[in-house]
C-alpha positions in Angstrom: -21.3 11.2 8.8 -21.0 7.8 7.1 -20.7 5.9 10.4 -23.4 3.5 11.5 -25.4 3.6 14.8 -27.2 0.7 16.5 -29.6 1.3 19.4 -29.9 -1.1 22.3 -33.6 -1.9 21.6 -32.9 -3.1 18.0 -30.5 -5.2 15.9 -30.7 -2.7 13.1 -27.8 -0.5 12.0 -28.6 2.9 10.6 -26.2 5.0 8.5 -25.7 8.6 9.7 -26.4 10.8 6.8 -25.3 14.1 8.4 -24.5 15.8 11.6 -23.1 19.0 13.0 -19.7 18.6 14.8 -20.1 18.9 18.6 -23.9 18.5 18.4 -25.9 15.8 20.1 -28.1 15.1 17.1 -27.7 13.4 13.7 -29.8 12.7 10.6 -30.1 9.1 9.6 -30.2 7.9 6.0 -33.3 5.7 6.7 -36.0 6.4 9.3 -35.5 4.9 12.7 -37.9 2.0 13.3 -37.5 1.5 17.0 -39.1 3.1 20.0 -38.1 6.7 20.6 -36.3 6.9 23.9 -34.1 9.8 25.1 -31.9 7.5 27.2 -31.3 4.7 24.6 -27.9 3.2 24.7 -26.2 3.0 21.3 -23.1 1.7 19.5 -21.3 3.7 16.8 -19.3 1.9 14.2 -17.6 2.8 11.1 -18.7 0.4 8.4 -16.7 1.5 5.4 -13.4 3.2 4.9 -12.5 5.3 1.8 -9.2 4.7 0.1 -7.2 7.6 -1.4 -8.3 8.7 -4.8 -4.8 7.7 -6.1 -5.5 4.0 -5.3 -5.0 1.7 -8.3 -4.6 -2.0 -8.3 -4.4 -3.4 -4.8 -1.5 -5.8 -4.3 -2.1 -6.8 -0.7 -3.4 -5.6 2.7 -2.5 -6.4 6.3 -3.5 -5.3 9.7 -0.4 -4.3 11.6 -1.6 -4.9 15.2 -0.9 -8.6 14.8 1.0 -8.4 11.5 -1.7 -10.5 9.8 -2.3 -10.4 6.1 -5.9 -9.7 5.1 -7.6 -11.9 2.5 -9.6 -10.3 -0.2 -13.2 -11.5 -0.5 -15.7 -10.3 -3.0 -18.8 -8.4 -1.7 -21.0 -11.2 -3.0 -19.0 -13.9 -1.2 -18.9 -11.8 1.9 -22.7 -11.5 1.9 -23.2 -15.2 1.2 -20.7 -16.5 3.8 -21.2 -13.8 6.5 -24.6 -12.2 6.1 -24.7 -10.9 9.7 -21.5 -8.9 10.0 -21.8 -7.7 13.6 -18.8 -9.7 14.9 -16.0 -7.5 16.1 -12.4 -8.6 16.4 -9.2 -8.2 14.5 -10.0 -8.1 10.7 -9.1 -11.1 8.6 -10.9 -10.2 5.4 -11.4 -7.1 3.3 -13.8 -6.3 0.4 -14.1 -3.4 -2.0 -17.7 -2.3 -1.8 -18.2 0.4 -4.4 -17.3 4.0 -4.2 -18.0 6.9 -1.8 -19.5 10.3 -2.8 -16.1 11.5 -4.0 -15.7 8.4 -6.2 -13.0 6.8 -4.1 -13.0 3.1 -3.5 -14.7 2.0 -0.3 -13.4 -0.9 1.7 -15.2 -3.0 4.4 -13.4 -5.3 6.9 -14.6 -8.5 8.5 -14.7 -9.0 11.4 -15.3 -5.3 12.1 -12.3 -3.9 14.0 -12.9 -4.0 17.7 -10.3 -1.3 18.4 -8.2 1.3 16.6 -5.6 -0.3 14.4 -3.6 0.5 11.3 -4.4 -1.3 8.0 -1.7 -1.1 5.4 -2.5 -1.4 1.7 0.1 -1.9 -0.9 -1.1 -0.8 -4.3 -0.2 0.8 -7.6 -0.9 4.5 -7.6 -3.1 5.9 -10.4 -0.9 8.2 -12.4 -1.9 11.8 -12.8 -3.4 12.7 -16.2 -0.8 14.2 -18.5 -1.9 17.7 -19.4 1.1 20.1 -19.7 3.9 20.0 -22.2 6.4 19.4 -19.4 4.5 16.4 -17.8 6.4 13.2 -17.6 4.7 9.8 -17.6 5.2 7.8 -14.4 5.5 4.4 -16.0 9.0 3.1 -16.8 11.1 4.9 -19.4 11.3 1.6 -21.4 7.5 2.0 -22.1 7.4 5.8 -22.9 7.1 5.0 -26.6 3.7 3.5 -26.0 2.2 7.0 -25.8 3.8 7.9 -29.1 2.6 4.8 -31.0 -0.9 4.9 -29.4 -1.4 8.5 -30.5 0.0 7.8 -33.9 -2.3 4.8 -34.2 -5.3 6.8 -33.1 -4.8 10.1 -34.7 -1.5 10.4 -36.6 -2.3 8.6 -39.9 -6.0 9.1 -40.1 -6.1 10.5 -43.5 -3.4 8.3 -45.1 -4.2 5.5 -47.5 -1.4 3.2 -46.5 -0.7 0.7 -43.7 1.0 3.1 -41.3 -2.0 3.3 -39.0 -2.2 -0.5 -38.7 1.6 -0.6 -38.0 1.3 2.1 -35.3 -1.6 0.3 -33.6 0.3 -3.0 -33.7 3.4 -1.4 -32.2 1.3 0.3 -29.4 -0.5 -3.1 -28.7 2.9 -4.9 -28.5 4.3 -2.5 -26.0 1.1 -2.6 -24.0 1.2 -6.4 -23.8 4.8 -6.2 -22.7 3.8 -3.8 -19.9 1.0 -6.1 -18.7 3.3 -9.2 -18.9 5.9 -7.3 -16.8 3.2 -6.2 -14.3 3.7 -2.5 -14.9 0.9 -0.4 -13.4 -1.1 -0.4 -16.5 -3.8 -2.9 -15.5 -7.3 -1.9 -14.5 -8.3 -2.3 -10.9 
């Protein structure tokens, strides 16, 4: 499921919508437009790979078979420069192409890998949401006060007629800018 199949009588690729493990049949996302033939030769290919749900900002990627860094290319540029992505070889480029059904980032490689290989991504990890009294923020201790000032600026002084809410928001904003300047994992992907 999620792989693509191409039959020998067509250049079209069809995404496999579902299948039963060990079975010899699968359901395609779109209807097959070629001639039905019980002995058609086919190629299976994985088009997209899902990154873990903890993947935040990606710093870099490389394929380890040849120790080659991969270059990020936007999906729009990939479509414009390489509209027919049937070439197989060692990947040189990667693109983030939306999310899968579990809301995890999907990545596509070009050229499509011609063999099994490891691709390493270095990235920031999305921190777990703080929900219990004993939870500890994963960003550096120097920035823990950001949480205090942000909460105070948002909720702490709501019913006061003085400048404390503005001061709390300004302090939270100052700490946040410092986090971004120092490349702490606070930036959006």
